[in-house]
C-alpha positions as CSV (number, residue, x, y, z in Angstrom):
1,X,-46.0,32.9,-4.5
2,X,-43.1,31.4,-2.6
3,X,-40.9,28.6,-3.8
4,X,-42.2,26.3,-1.0
5,X,-45.8,27.0,-2.1
6,X,-45.0,26.1,-5.7
7,X,-43.4,22.9,-4.4
8,X,-46.4,22.0,-2.3
9,X,-48.7,22.5,-5.3
10,X,-46.4,20.3,-7.5
11,X,-46.5,17.6,-4.8
12,X,-50.3,17.7,-4.7
13,X,-50.7,17.7,-8.5
14,X,-48.2,15.1,-9.6
15,X,-48.1,12.4,-7.0
16,X,-47.2,9.6,-9.4
17,X,-43.9,11.3,-10.2
18,X,-42.8,11.8,-6.6
19,X,-40.4,9.0,-5.9
20,X,-36.9,8.1,-5.1
21,X,-34.0,9.9,-6.8
22,X,-31.4,7.5,-8.1
23,X,-29.3,10.1,-9.8
24,X,-25.6,9.9,-9.6
25,X,-22.8,12.2,-10.9
26,X,-22.1,13.2,-14.4
27,X,-22.4,10.4,-16.9
28,X,-23.9,7.8,-14.5
29,X,-26.4,5.2,-15.6
30,X,-28.9,3.0,-13.9
31,X,-28.7,-0.8,-13.7
32,X,-30.9,-0.9,-16.9
33,X,-28.5,1.2,-18.8
34,X,-30.5,4.4,-19.0
35,X,-28.8,7.7,-18.0
36,X,-29.4,9.0,-14.5
37,X,-32.4,11.4,-14.6
38,X,-30.4,14.2,-12.8
39,X,-27.8,14.0,-15.5
40,X,-30.4,14.5,-18.2
41,X,-32.6,17.1,-16.5
42,X,-30.1,19.8,-15.9
43,X,-30.4,23.3,-14.4
44,X,-29.7,24.9,-17.8
45,X,-32.7,23.1,-19.4
46,X,-35.0,23.9,-16.4
47,X,-34.3,27.6,-15.9
48,X,-36.2,28.9,-19.0
49,X,-39.3,27.1,-17.6
50,X,-38.9,27.2,-13.8
51,X,-36.9,30.4,-13.4
52,X,-33.3,31.3,-12.7
53,X,-33.9,30.4,-9.0
54,X,-34.6,26.8,-9.8
55,X,-33.2,24.3,-7.4
56,X,-32.9,20.5,-7.5
57,X,-35.0,18.6,-4.9
58,X,-34.6,15.0,-3.8
59,X,-37.8,13.2,-2.8
60,X,-38.6,10.7,-0.1
61,X,-36.4,7.6,-0.4
62,X,-39.2,5.4,0.8
63,X,-41.2,5.9,-2.5
64,X,-39.6,3.7,-5.2
65,X,-42.2,3.5,-8.0
66,X,-39.8,5.3,-10.4
67,X,-36.3,5.3,-8.9
68,X,-34.7,7.2,-11.7
69,X,-36.3,10.6,-11.0
70,X,-35.3,14.2,-10.9
71,X,-37.2,17.4,-9.8
72,X,-36.4,21.1,-10.0
73,X,-38.5,23.8,-8.5
74,X,-38.3,27.5,-9.2
75,X,-40.4,30.6,-8.8
76,X,-42.5,29.9,-11.9
77,X,-42.7,26.1,-12.1
78,X,-41.7,22.6,-11.0
79,X,-40.2,20.3,-13.6
80,X,-40.0,16.6,-13.0
81,X,-38.6,13.8,-15.1
82,X,-38.6,10.0,-14.8
83,X,-36.3,8.0,-17.1
84,X,-36.6,4.2,-17.4
85,X,-36.9,1.4,-19.9
86,X,-39.9,2.2,-22.0
87,X,-41.7,-1.0,-20.9
88,X,-41.4,0.2,-17.3
89,X,-42.7,3.7,-17.9
90,X,-46.2,2.3,-18.5
91,X,-47.7,5.4,-20.1
92,X,-51.5,5.7,-20.1
93,X,-53.4,6.2,-23.3
94,X,-53.3,9.7,-24.5
95,X,-53.0,12.1,-27.4
96,X,-50.3,11.1,-29.9
97,X,-47.7,13.8,-30.3
98,X,-45.8,13.6,-33.7
99,X,-42.3,14.8,-34.1
100,X,-41.0,14.0,-30.6
101,X,-38.7,11.0,-30.3
102,X,-39.8,7.6,-31.7
103,X,-43.1,7.9,-30.0
104,X,-44.7,10.5,-27.7
105,X,-48.1,10.9,-26.0
106,X,-49.7,13.5,-23.7
107,X,-51.8,11.7,-21.1
108,X,-55.0,13.1,-19.7
109,X,-53.9,15.7,-17.2
110,X,-51.0,16.8,-19.4
111,X,-48.0,14.6,-18.5
112,X,-45.9,13.9,-21.6
113,X,-44.5,10.4,-22.2
114,X,-41.8,10.0,-24.9
115,X,-39.7,7.1,-26.2
116,X,-36.3,7.0,-27.9
117,X,-35.4,3.4,-28.8
118,X,-36.0,1.2,-25.7
119,X,-35.7,4.1,-23.3
120,X,-38.6,6.3,-22.2
121,X,-39.3,9.3,-20.1
122,X,-42.1,11.1,-18.4
123,X,-41.8,14.9,-18.1
124,X,-44.2,16.9,-16.0
125,X,-44.2,20.7,-15.7
126,X,-46.3,22.1,-13.0
127,X,-46.9,25.9,-13.5
128,X,-48.3,28.4,-11.1
129,X,-52.0,28.0,-10.4
130,X,-54.2,29.6,-13.0
131,X,-51.9,28.7,-15.9
132,X,-53.8,26.9,-18.6
133,X,-53.1,23.2,-19.5
134,X,-51.9,24.3,-23.0
135,X,-48.9,26.3,-21.5
136,X,-48.0,23.3,-19.4
137,X,-48.1,20.8,-22.3
138,X,-46.2,23.3,-24.5
139,X,-43.4,23.5,-22.0
140,X,-43.2,19.7,-21.8
141,X,-43.2,19.4,-25.6
142,X,-40.3,21.9,-25.7
143,X,-38.3,20.1,-23.0
144,X,-38.9,16.5,-24.3
145,X,-36.7,16.6,-27.4
146,X,-33.8,18.1,-25.4
147,X,-34.1,15.4,-22.8
148,X,-34.4,12.6,-25.4
149,X,-31.3,13.9,-27.1
150,X,-29.4,12.9,-23.9
151,X,-30.7,9.3,-23.8
């Protein structure tokens, strides 16, 4: 499966996460004081999940639901993260996940929401078609503590 096909599948499966990228250089923060998503979701964190060919993508600047967003796509997966004030993340009800941050939930459909203090994140891993939901959620649970450590 080509990288562009994986990307198209990710776009189809995770539309709420496709939004403006407001990521700056190393160490930048947003107006609300949370770190820039592309400073938190780095290639070294993504490659074990998405493959060594993972590349960062920027999404349509006209979509601004979650402006602090970052996406990487590789041969095996697409990894997306949104970072914002926890009150802005607006996570849906889901299964509580103990041991990740101050609070974490997996929403129906498998997107992981986690909080550290007043900051929150959404992490969504889209694996190749045919991969079970358990593998997706497992990858998100593995990434979340590493991402939260940078908040």
